[in-house]
Amino acid sequence: MPDTLTLNGGNDALNGNINRATAKSSSKKVPNPDTEAKESRNPGSPLTLPPGFTPEKYAEFISAVQLIVGKENVDLITDAAQLIHEHYTDPSKAHDMHNVVEKTYFVASAVLCPRDVKDIQDIMRLCNQFEMPVWPFSIGRNTGYGGAAPRLPGSIGLDLGKHMNKVLEVNVEGAFALVEPGVTFFDLHDYLVKNNLRDQLWVDVPDVGGGSIIGNAVERGVGYTPYGDHWMMHCGMEIVLPSGELIRTGMGALPDPSRPHSEGLRPDQVPGNRAWQLFNYGFGPYNDGIFSQSNLGIVTKMGIWLMPNPRGYQAYLITLPKDEDLSKALDIIRPLRLQMVLQNVPTLRHILLDAAYSGNKKSYTDKDEPLNDEELDSIAKKLKLGRWNFYGAVYGPEPVRNVLWSTIKQAFSTIEGAKFILPEETTEHPVLQTRSGTLQGIPSLDELAWVNWQPNGAHLFFSPIAKITGEDGMLQYSMTKKRCKEAGIDFIGTFTIGMREMHHIVCIVFDRYNKAKRDRAHWLIRTLIQDAAEHGWGEYRTHLALMDQIADTYCFNDNAQMKLNETIKNALDPKGILAPGKNGVWPSNYDKDAWRISAPDAF
Ligand code: ADP
């Protein structure tokens, strides 16, 4: 193994996007992918070996892990030709389907499907023995953020959802569910419907419903009912630590002799405390936070609060004609949201997001460059929409809804040209029909459509947080729009309104088979992250390729928070096996600078 390693040294799996700087590797550090090992690849050995592994050591690990999970639950990735799953409905478990660097870069060497918690514990113990990096995921859709792919090439992917996919409990009295990693939003919704529980309880769902409830909540994803902040609404977790040890958080740490169970159960099989899904905090330090967007544990069970059926519901759309209406709208939205007149997580969508839902770019224009104001106005006219379109809902019995809706209408009527539309009154607004389902917890796949704006459409999300003010919103929007134009990419975005802030979600759509366009998208997001940081804005979540860059922007007091995260990481995972590099947190046995990914040179 060479002493000085180059991340991109002739490795055809990589491209110019990867940091070319050579990285000194001390004997203690785990090196970058080793081209020598790669070129002398034995038939049957993985496409990308984990760093520091010889084919022989890797084969030894695979033999040992097959004894744990069974051969049928080990899928070796030996050939780029295996990376063919490229659609949401048939997702890859080994690579990023929306790849912004070469698709063979962020790729697992094998995917394991543990059958239960004990398998996971045994796998973790084996990984510690071999110092094998392992990347857990629940379903692996994670669209726009890296899919199922690991941050560290060659890691073992841990597909938790294949076998561990049970709704363990739905409790009507307490309005919660306890689920395993493989339970999707569709699954839980279907469970409620099949068991005649939908009349009592709703599950909050994100834009598309095929993701895991656990995966989405731990990544702090959002939905659109009043229960839209999924992390806020989770309650109680069971976690396998990197050592293989099993913990339960909050009230789950307290044994409950009142719950019936027989002797001889493994700890993961023992029924949880009856307040586990009712009270988040338990006693002592509140641990759950360190297992969110983290590489400190594998979540094997999680509670999620369900929304009692509000006994009445009405979705609505408010269209706003002008670009600058964004400013006024946000200043109207803030007090309404704070007072909970806006009860749910509403969204203020740019016309092109709705246009892309209804057709690809070619269906509107032959132009490749970003559309100008005139063209956007003409699309809005054609679709009977505004430049901005606000989708919300009111919940509760009719008198309650009437008061809320008239207050909302009155506030928005101060914007000239605002129009108010209910889904029951129109057949012309397909997005409103979909949103009407989503905002009452009915999952769908409809919103996948906008990714086809470009041929072979893939996307990245740039998702900075902002104050809900006209000033901040306009500034963030203008900055983004200007950079999109420079990159030759249409601005497609939405403001998703949280309790006191908004997630500005910019959908950077590109042709995944066109390297030049991919590079533009990559340049754009890197530039936006930097621009945002210069304004004091940070992103809430990101793609694998950008984790280090964003982590670097959260640098108060000489990166004190990262130092804390690294201290915890090294204490809980001394061999650095669990998801090295996730969200920029690298264990001490990795040379984090050598693993950085930088912007493409030019476009
Ligand atoms: P989706 O729900 O969209 O399919 P994933 O299952 O891919 O999303 O999860 C997204 C990310 O969340 C993963 O890449 C991983 O980092 C993290 N994650 C998902 N499930 C777990 C889990 N059970 N334990 C720990 N981390 C998880």
XYZ file of C-alpha atoms and ligand atoms in Angstrom:
630
model
C 0.000 0.000 0.000
C 1.556 3.365 -0.955
C 2.355 5.780 1.818
C 1.051 8.801 -0.056
C -2.320 8.226 -1.626
C -4.190 10.060 -4.290
C -7.934 9.908 -4.217
C -8.279 10.215 -7.946
C -5.116 8.458 -9.107
C -6.260 6.900 -12.337
C -9.321 5.395 -10.756
C -11.988 5.194 -13.407
C -14.697 5.080 -10.760
C -13.996 8.687 -9.960
C -14.165 11.843 -11.958
C -12.866 15.349 -11.794
C -15.273 16.221 -9.024
C -13.317 14.403 -6.423
C -10.601 16.203 -4.533
C -7.378 15.592 -6.375
C -5.114 16.688 -3.565
C -2.809 13.962 -2.371
C -3.387 13.000 1.182
C -0.644 11.932 3.540
C -1.694 8.844 5.317
C -0.091 8.041 8.633
C 0.082 4.350 9.498
C -2.905 4.827 11.832
C -5.176 6.434 9.256
C -7.443 4.492 6.975
C -6.415 5.395 3.432
C -8.473 6.455 0.444
C -9.544 3.930 -2.216
C -6.497 2.047 -3.332
C -6.134 1.862 -7.066
C -3.610 -0.971 -6.886
C -6.068 -3.208 -5.084
C -8.710 -2.202 -7.535
C -6.735 -2.952 -10.670
C -5.749 -6.373 -9.432
C -9.356 -7.110 -8.615
C -10.150 -10.811 -8.478
C -13.234 -11.931 -10.294
C -16.001 -11.880 -7.718
C -14.370 -9.233 -5.583
C -16.309 -5.983 -5.175
C -16.404 -3.108 -7.601
C -15.060 -0.904 -4.819
C -13.207 -2.372 -1.887
C -13.561 -0.607 1.428
C -10.421 1.426 2.138
C -7.622 -0.591 3.691
C -9.085 -3.943 2.615
C -7.333 -6.490 0.431
C -9.558 -8.780 -1.650
C -8.563 -11.634 0.683
C -9.499 -9.797 3.865
C -12.734 -8.724 2.240
C -13.572 -12.295 1.233
C -12.893 -13.418 4.814
C -15.382 -10.823 6.090
C -18.025 -11.916 3.596
C -17.657 -15.577 4.581
C -18.081 -14.636 8.230
C -21.062 -12.389 7.651
C -22.786 -15.023 5.535
C -22.770 -17.215 8.622
C -24.676 -14.500 10.476
C -27.354 -13.495 7.968
C -27.280 -16.379 5.488
C -25.877 -16.260 1.939
C -29.240 -15.224 0.557
C -29.034 -11.977 2.510
C -25.653 -10.899 1.145
C -25.612 -9.167 -2.217
C -22.114 -8.517 -3.559
C -21.671 -5.549 -5.884
C -18.968 -6.741 -8.231
C -19.823 -4.986 -11.438
C -21.029 -1.546 -12.575
C -23.598 -3.420 -14.650
C -25.408 -4.203 -11.385
C -26.139 -0.513 -10.859
C -29.180 -0.495 -13.083
C -31.964 0.322 -10.641
C -32.673 3.955 -11.342
C -36.274 4.609 -10.492
C -38.057 5.498 -7.286
C -40.382 2.533 -7.659
C -37.462 0.147 -8.098
C -34.707 1.832 -6.121
C -31.058 0.865 -5.999
C -29.799 -0.409 -2.676
C -26.164 0.110 -3.590
C -25.658 3.414 -5.384
C -27.053 6.922 -5.745
C -29.676 6.958 -8.482
C -29.411 10.740 -8.721
C -25.656 10.726 -8.967
C -23.966 14.086 -9.189
C -20.473 12.564 -9.398
C -19.749 9.382 -11.356
C -22.338 6.820 -10.410
C -19.700 4.260 -9.475
C -18.211 6.538 -6.800
C -20.751 6.459 -3.976
C -21.251 2.724 -4.095
C -21.448 -0.071 -1.538
C -19.224 -3.141 -1.878
C -22.068 -5.404 -0.714
C -25.553 -5.032 0.684
C -26.606 -7.072 3.720
C -30.203 -7.636 4.756
C -30.333 -8.402 8.482
C -33.386 -10.401 9.532
C -33.702 -9.003 13.038
C -32.054 -6.917 15.739
C -29.791 -9.775 16.773
C -28.389 -9.996 13.231
C -27.597 -6.282 13.365
C -25.845 -6.669 16.709
C -23.794 -9.593 15.407
C -22.930 -7.690 12.226
C -21.744 -4.712 14.256
C -19.519 -6.937 16.369
C -18.043 -8.516 13.248
C -17.520 -5.111 11.630
C -15.602 -4.028 14.719
C -13.364 -7.077 14.424
C -12.618 -6.367 10.774
C -12.802 -2.553 11.017
C -15.359 -2.732 8.244
C -17.274 0.485 7.441
C -21.024 -0.026 7.376
C -23.787 2.281 6.135
C -27.312 1.622 7.457
C -30.443 2.681 5.620
C -34.086 1.803 6.074
C -35.551 1.872 2.568
C -32.771 3.711 0.727
C -34.867 6.007 -1.430
C -33.619 9.190 0.247
C -34.142 10.875 -3.053
C -31.966 13.895 -3.844
C -29.760 13.230 -0.829
C -27.759 10.207 -1.997
C -30.267 7.342 -2.007
C -28.989 4.164 -0.388
C -25.368 4.929 -1.226
C -22.741 5.193 1.492
C -20.686 8.343 2.030
C -17.555 6.176 2.111
C -17.111 4.163 -1.118
C -16.889 0.427 -0.549
C -18.781 0.438 2.763
C -21.131 -2.408 3.478
C -24.719 -1.265 2.941
C -27.125 -2.421 5.636
C -30.619 -2.751 4.184
C -32.716 -2.699 7.355
C -36.043 -2.485 5.622
C -36.125 -5.696 3.629
C -36.981 -7.975 6.551
C -37.624 -5.584 9.416
C -40.801 -4.009 8.151
C -43.500 -4.534 10.739
C -45.973 -2.083 12.181
C -45.450 -3.306 15.745
C -48.285 -1.359 17.311
C -50.894 1.232 16.543
C -52.326 2.624 19.735
C -55.573 4.510 19.253
C -55.887 5.797 22.788
C -52.378 7.239 22.783
C -52.467 8.121 19.051
C -49.117 6.644 18.132
C -47.483 3.863 16.165
C -44.350 1.848 16.867
C -42.619 0.823 13.657
C -39.599 -1.004 12.265
C -37.238 0.552 9.682
C -38.918 -0.957 6.616
C -42.341 0.563 7.313
C -43.030 3.191 4.673
C -45.604 5.982 4.788
C -47.671 3.951 2.338
C -47.441 0.909 4.628
C -48.629 2.718 7.741
C -51.406 4.502 5.863
C -52.539 1.176 4.357
C -52.433 -0.397 7.796
C -54.744 2.314 9.140
C -57.126 1.884 6.215
C -57.170 -1.926 6.384
C -57.794 -1.909 10.109
C -60.537 0.705 9.864
C -58.425 3.119 11.867
C -58.170 5.949 9.372
C -61.394 7.301 10.804
C -59.499 7.779 14.052
C -55.892 8.421 13.107
C -53.891 9.936 10.254
C -50.211 9.513 9.513
C -48.374 12.580 8.281
C -46.740 11.946 4.888
C -44.033 13.712 2.866
C -44.425 14.621 -0.842
C -43.873 11.056 -1.963
C -44.849 8.198 0.290
C -42.406 5.389 -0.503
C -39.769 6.353 2.058
C -39.272 4.857 5.498
C -40.910 6.545 8.475
C -37.781 5.971 10.530
C -35.422 7.031 7.711
C -37.349 10.216 7.105
C -37.718 11.122 10.776
C -34.058 10.568 11.641
C -33.075 12.749 8.684
C -35.543 15.385 9.948
C -37.759 15.218 6.875
C -41.093 17.004 6.767
C -44.688 16.431 5.814
C -47.602 18.827 5.556
C -50.298 18.179 8.148
C -50.071 19.815 11.597
C -47.754 16.853 12.395
C -45.384 17.815 9.588
C -42.144 17.947 11.591
C -41.410 14.242 11.765
C -38.540 14.452 14.180
C -40.644 16.573 16.531
C -43.367 13.915 16.321
C -41.169 10.873 16.913
C -41.285 9.456 20.425
C -38.963 6.792 21.787
C -36.356 4.813 19.892
C -34.551 1.478 20.095
C -30.983 1.674 18.856
C -28.048 -0.664 18.235
C -24.855 1.187 19.129
C -21.659 0.738 17.095
C -20.457 -1.709 19.769
C -23.510 -3.903 19.130
C -25.148 -2.945 22.418
C -28.898 -2.293 22.418
C -30.499 0.728 24.080
C -33.980 2.199 24.319
C -34.339 5.939 24.759
C -36.677 8.028 26.899
C -39.236 6.006 28.865
C -38.074 2.913 26.967
C -35.136 2.671 29.378
C -37.553 1.870 32.206
C -38.651 -1.769 32.456
C -42.426 -2.171 32.719
C -43.397 -5.249 34.754
C -47.072 -4.495 34.024
C -46.680 -5.441 30.372
C -47.141 -9.128 29.691
C -44.135 -10.990 28.364
C -42.689 -14.411 28.675
C -39.263 -15.338 29.980
C -36.345 -15.933 27.660
C -36.993 -13.048 25.289
C -34.059 -11.117 23.893
C -33.994 -7.471 25.050
C -35.267 -6.270 21.659
C -38.294 -8.572 22.011
C -39.350 -7.343 25.442
C -42.445 -5.101 25.266
C -41.552 -1.472 25.885
C -42.671 0.690 28.752
C -46.284 1.779 28.282
C -45.209 5.444 28.330
C -42.352 4.866 25.816
C -44.309 6.434 22.947
C -46.014 9.022 25.144
C -43.161 10.957 26.730
C -40.008 11.690 24.810
C -37.556 12.695 27.467
C -37.404 10.015 30.181
C -34.864 10.923 32.819
C -31.399 12.434 32.580
C -29.727 13.684 29.392
C -32.025 13.497 26.404
C -30.208 11.161 24.031
C -32.389 11.043 20.922
C -30.843 14.093 19.258
C -27.452 12.482 18.824
C -29.046 9.700 16.775
C -30.579 12.067 14.238
C -28.570 12.803 11.045
C -25.831 10.934 12.837
C -23.476 8.001 12.645
C -23.791 6.922 16.254
C -26.421 4.216 16.100
C -28.794 2.070 14.074
C -32.438 2.735 14.831
C -34.370 -0.531 15.000
C -37.707 0.696 16.397
C -39.243 4.134 16.670
C -42.482 5.610 17.922
C -44.295 8.168 15.795
C -47.268 10.223 16.902
C -50.346 9.991 14.738
C -52.801 12.804 14.252
C -56.293 12.257 15.603
C -58.737 12.593 12.731
C -59.710 16.279 13.004
C -63.368 15.605 12.067
C -63.299 17.965 9.165
C -60.847 19.076 6.543
C -60.555 21.530 3.689
C -57.568 22.011 1.384
C -57.112 25.224 -0.566
C -54.906 27.001 -3.079
C -54.165 30.715 -3.157
C -52.539 31.918 -6.375
C -50.411 35.073 -6.333
C -49.673 36.646 -9.697
C -46.354 38.471 -9.344
C -42.801 37.424 -8.533
C -42.513 40.110 -5.862
C -45.706 38.862 -4.153
C -43.386 36.417 -2.416
C -42.347 39.186 -0.052
C -45.869 40.231 0.971
C -47.038 36.644 1.223
C -44.303 35.689 3.682
C -45.087 38.641 5.926
C -48.729 37.539 5.912
C -47.861 33.910 6.574
C -45.600 34.462 9.605
C -48.157 35.813 12.101
C -50.826 33.415 10.852
C -48.508 30.466 11.370
C -47.321 31.657 14.776
C -50.926 32.025 15.905
C -51.735 28.628 14.397
C -54.410 30.043 12.171
C -52.258 28.207 9.654
C -52.458 24.869 11.433
C -50.376 22.767 9.085
C -47.073 22.988 7.205
C -48.178 24.952 4.138
C -46.048 25.499 1.040
C -45.517 28.444 -1.236
C -44.511 26.982 -4.573
C -42.897 28.670 -7.531
C -44.809 28.320 -10.803
C -42.176 26.048 -12.334
C -42.588 23.428 -9.636
C -46.248 23.151 -10.537
C -45.504 23.400 -14.252
C -42.966 20.573 -14.001
C -45.568 18.466 -12.219
C -47.789 18.775 -15.285
C -45.249 18.319 -18.082
C -41.565 18.311 -18.971
C -39.735 21.386 -20.227
C -40.092 20.276 -23.832
C -43.871 20.324 -23.464
C -43.706 24.084 -22.832
C -40.753 25.280 -24.903
C -37.888 24.279 -27.189
C -35.571 26.494 -25.233
C -32.762 24.924 -23.208
C -31.767 28.048 -21.233
C -33.640 29.118 -18.099
C -37.056 30.602 -18.792
C -37.505 34.356 -18.422
C -40.290 36.304 -16.683
C -42.412 36.561 -19.781
C -42.229 32.821 -20.402
C -43.066 32.078 -16.786
C -46.089 34.382 -16.970
C -47.295 32.646 -20.079
C -46.986 29.216 -18.414
C -48.830 30.521 -15.356
C -51.607 31.814 -17.574
C -51.865 28.518 -19.394
C -52.061 26.565 -16.121
C -54.353 29.134 -14.477
C -51.841 29.529 -11.682
C -49.872 32.397 -10.160
C -46.138 33.009 -10.130
C -46.407 31.754 -6.539
C -48.990 29.227 -5.391
C -49.817 28.689 -1.748
C -51.187 25.287 -0.737
C -52.661 24.813 2.717
C -55.568 23.278 4.583
C -57.827 23.972 7.514
C -58.710 21.221 9.972
C -61.600 20.702 12.370
C -65.396 20.838 12.429
C -67.031 23.220 9.992
C -67.455 26.243 12.277
C -63.767 26.065 13.198
C -62.747 25.758 9.563
C -64.965 28.637 8.527
C -63.361 31.017 11.008
C -59.853 29.963 10.020
C -60.496 30.071 6.284
C -62.105 33.515 6.404
C -59.164 34.853 8.442
C -56.687 33.397 5.933
C -58.659 34.760 2.986
C -58.911 38.186 4.487
C -55.159 38.334 5.102
C -54.226 37.214 1.572
C -56.829 39.464 -0.063
C -54.457 42.370 0.556
C -52.339 40.987 -2.310
C -53.670 42.323 -5.566
C -54.855 39.589 -7.902
C -54.807 36.819 -5.278
C -57.241 34.032 -6.151
C -58.721 31.455 -3.799
C -59.438 27.974 -5.104
C -60.835 24.849 -3.434
C -60.172 21.399 -4.912
C -63.898 20.589 -5.024
C -64.533 23.595 -7.254
C -62.100 22.796 -10.033
C -60.777 20.052 -12.249
C -58.104 22.303 -13.635
C -55.529 22.224 -10.882
C -53.955 18.767 -10.657
C -51.368 19.843 -8.092
C -54.162 20.979 -5.791
C -55.820 17.569 -6.080
C -52.572 15.867 -5.071
C -51.902 18.342 -2.266
C -55.409 17.825 -0.991
C -54.503 14.180 -0.421
C -51.033 14.864 0.983
C -52.290 17.466 3.451
C -54.658 14.925 4.965
C -52.011 12.208 5.203
C -52.813 10.239 2.060
C -49.511 9.209 0.462
C -48.919 9.348 -3.279
C -46.194 9.181 -5.910
C -47.566 12.085 -7.967
C -44.846 14.554 -7.032
C -42.212 12.382 -8.682
C -43.311 13.962 -11.949
C -41.379 17.226 -11.657
C -38.026 15.456 -11.838
C -38.793 14.802 -15.519
C -38.477 18.515 -16.276
C -35.171 17.496 -17.836
C -34.643 14.301 -19.829
C -33.159 11.512 -17.657
C -34.133 13.750 -14.786
C -32.267 13.560 -11.524
C -32.194 16.130 -8.777
C -30.357 17.589 -5.851
C -32.033 19.541 -3.077
C -30.526 22.813 -1.882
C -32.448 23.398 1.317
C -31.463 26.401 3.433
C -33.439 27.515 6.480
C -34.693 31.101 6.638
C -36.724 33.448 8.786
C -40.318 33.743 7.587
C -40.005 37.338 6.460
C -40.460 38.988 3.095
C -36.983 40.429 3.366
C -35.179 37.149 4.054
C -37.309 35.207 1.599
C -36.748 37.663 -1.241
C -33.030 37.842 -0.556
C -32.677 34.078 -0.537
C -34.844 33.716 -3.624
C -32.969 36.388 -5.617
C -29.601 34.928 -4.681
C -30.716 31.470 -5.743
C -32.371 32.623 -8.937
C -29.276 34.539 -9.992
C -27.002 31.525 -9.459
C -29.459 29.214 -11.227
C -29.321 31.511 -14.227
C -25.524 31.496 -14.214
C -25.594 27.697 -14.187
C -28.140 27.617 -16.994
C -30.669 25.831 -14.775
C -34.306 26.775 -14.186
C -35.184 27.853 -10.659
C -37.688 25.323 -9.312
C -38.466 25.735 -5.653
C -40.840 26.008 -2.759
C -40.942 27.554 0.688
C -42.134 25.043 3.288
C -43.377 26.820 6.382
C -42.368 25.329 9.730
C -43.295 26.509 13.213
C -41.066 29.591 13.159
C -38.833 29.203 10.120
C -39.113 28.054 6.566
C -37.241 25.406 4.637
C -36.524 26.859 1.221
C -36.375 23.746 -0.943
C -34.699 24.336 -4.293
C -35.039 21.391 -6.654
C -31.971 21.370 -8.888
C -33.039 19.160 -11.773
C -30.430 17.836 -14.205
C -29.920 15.196 -16.860
C -28.065 12.442 -15.022
C -26.519 11.042 -18.201
C -25.117 14.382 -19.329
C -21.844 15.067 -17.533
C -21.744 18.749 -18.451
C -25.227 19.292 -17.007
C -24.425 17.244 -13.944
C -21.343 19.345 -13.356
C -23.399 22.503 -13.631
C -25.817 21.231 -11.015
C -22.896 20.330 -8.781
C -21.284 23.728 -9.261
C -24.591 25.410 -8.561
C -25.261 23.730 -5.249
C -21.708 24.250 -4.008
C -21.868 27.906 -4.917
C -25.262 28.304 -3.271
C -24.052 26.707 -0.043
C -21.193 29.173 0.051
C -23.406 32.152 -0.825
C -25.902 31.106 1.826
C -23.242 30.816 4.520
C -22.084 34.334 3.665
C -25.606 35.506 4.532
C -25.773 33.414 7.715
C -28.009 30.730 6.211
C -27.392 27.027 6.634
C -28.979 23.951 5.110
C -31.042 21.485 7.145
C -29.995 18.350 5.254
C -27.894 17.473 2.255
C -26.539 15.063 -0.312
C -23.521 12.849 0.461
C -21.244 14.879 -1.812
C -21.902 18.092 0.119
C -21.866 16.948 3.706
C -18.343 18.131 4.443
C -18.893 21.508 2.843
C -22.021 22.194 4.855
C -20.565 20.838 8.092
C -17.721 23.330 7.617
C -20.185 26.224 7.521
C -21.485 25.405 11.018
C -18.187 26.603 12.476
C -19.011 28.843 15.454
C -16.131 29.233 17.916
C -13.488 27.360 15.966
C -15.748 24.445 14.984
C -16.624 23.719 18.610
C -19.742 21.771 17.672
C -17.851 19.523 15.244
C -15.216 18.890 17.922
C -17.999 17.767 20.265
C -19.502 15.542 17.562
C -16.106 13.996 16.863
C -15.460 13.424 20.559
C -18.769 11.584 20.896
C -18.118 9.671 17.673
C -14.691 8.479 18.775
C -15.986 7.492 22.202
C -18.963 5.483 20.925
C -17.311 4.098 17.809
C -13.570 3.790 18.467
C -13.002 1.698 15.332
C -14.892 4.222 13.216
C -17.089 1.605 11.553
C -20.517 3.240 11.484
C -21.178 5.524 8.501
C -17.826 7.335 8.515
C -18.211 10.847 7.145
C -21.981 11.073 7.521
C -22.932 14.724 7.866
C -19.235 15.614 7.926
C -18.441 13.654 11.087
C -15.382 11.505 10.451
C -13.902 9.169 13.029
C -10.300 9.804 14.010
C -8.949 6.876 11.954
C -9.982 8.593 8.707
C -8.152 11.476 7.109
C -11.180 13.676 6.591
C -9.408 16.173 4.359
C -8.473 13.419 1.940
C -12.102 12.420 1.556
C -13.394 15.839 0.643
C -15.215 16.261 -2.617
C -14.851 19.579 -4.332
C -16.630 21.452 -7.084
C -16.076 20.479 -10.705
C -13.310 22.587 -12.238
C -15.437 24.514 -14.713
C -18.346 24.220 -17.021
P -35.882 6.806 2.729
O -36.797 6.718 3.881
O -36.058 8.058 1.940
O -35.870 5.590 1.869
P -33.356 5.993 3.849
O -33.891 4.757 4.397
O -32.392 5.906 2.734
O -34.480 7.002 3.389
O -32.719 6.826 5.022
C -32.066 8.038 4.798
C -30.805 8.114 5.624
O -31.164 8.094 7.009
C -29.864 6.959 5.467
O -28.939 7.193 4.421
C -29.170 6.870 6.819
O -28.107 7.795 6.877
C -30.254 7.318 7.761
N -31.001 6.177 8.310
C -32.083 5.621 7.740
N -32.553 4.649 8.496
C -31.756 4.555 9.563
C -31.742 3.722 10.712
N -32.686 2.809 10.892
N -30.754 3.899 11.604
C -29.831 4.852 11.431
N -29.796 5.681 10.377
C -30.745 5.535 9.457
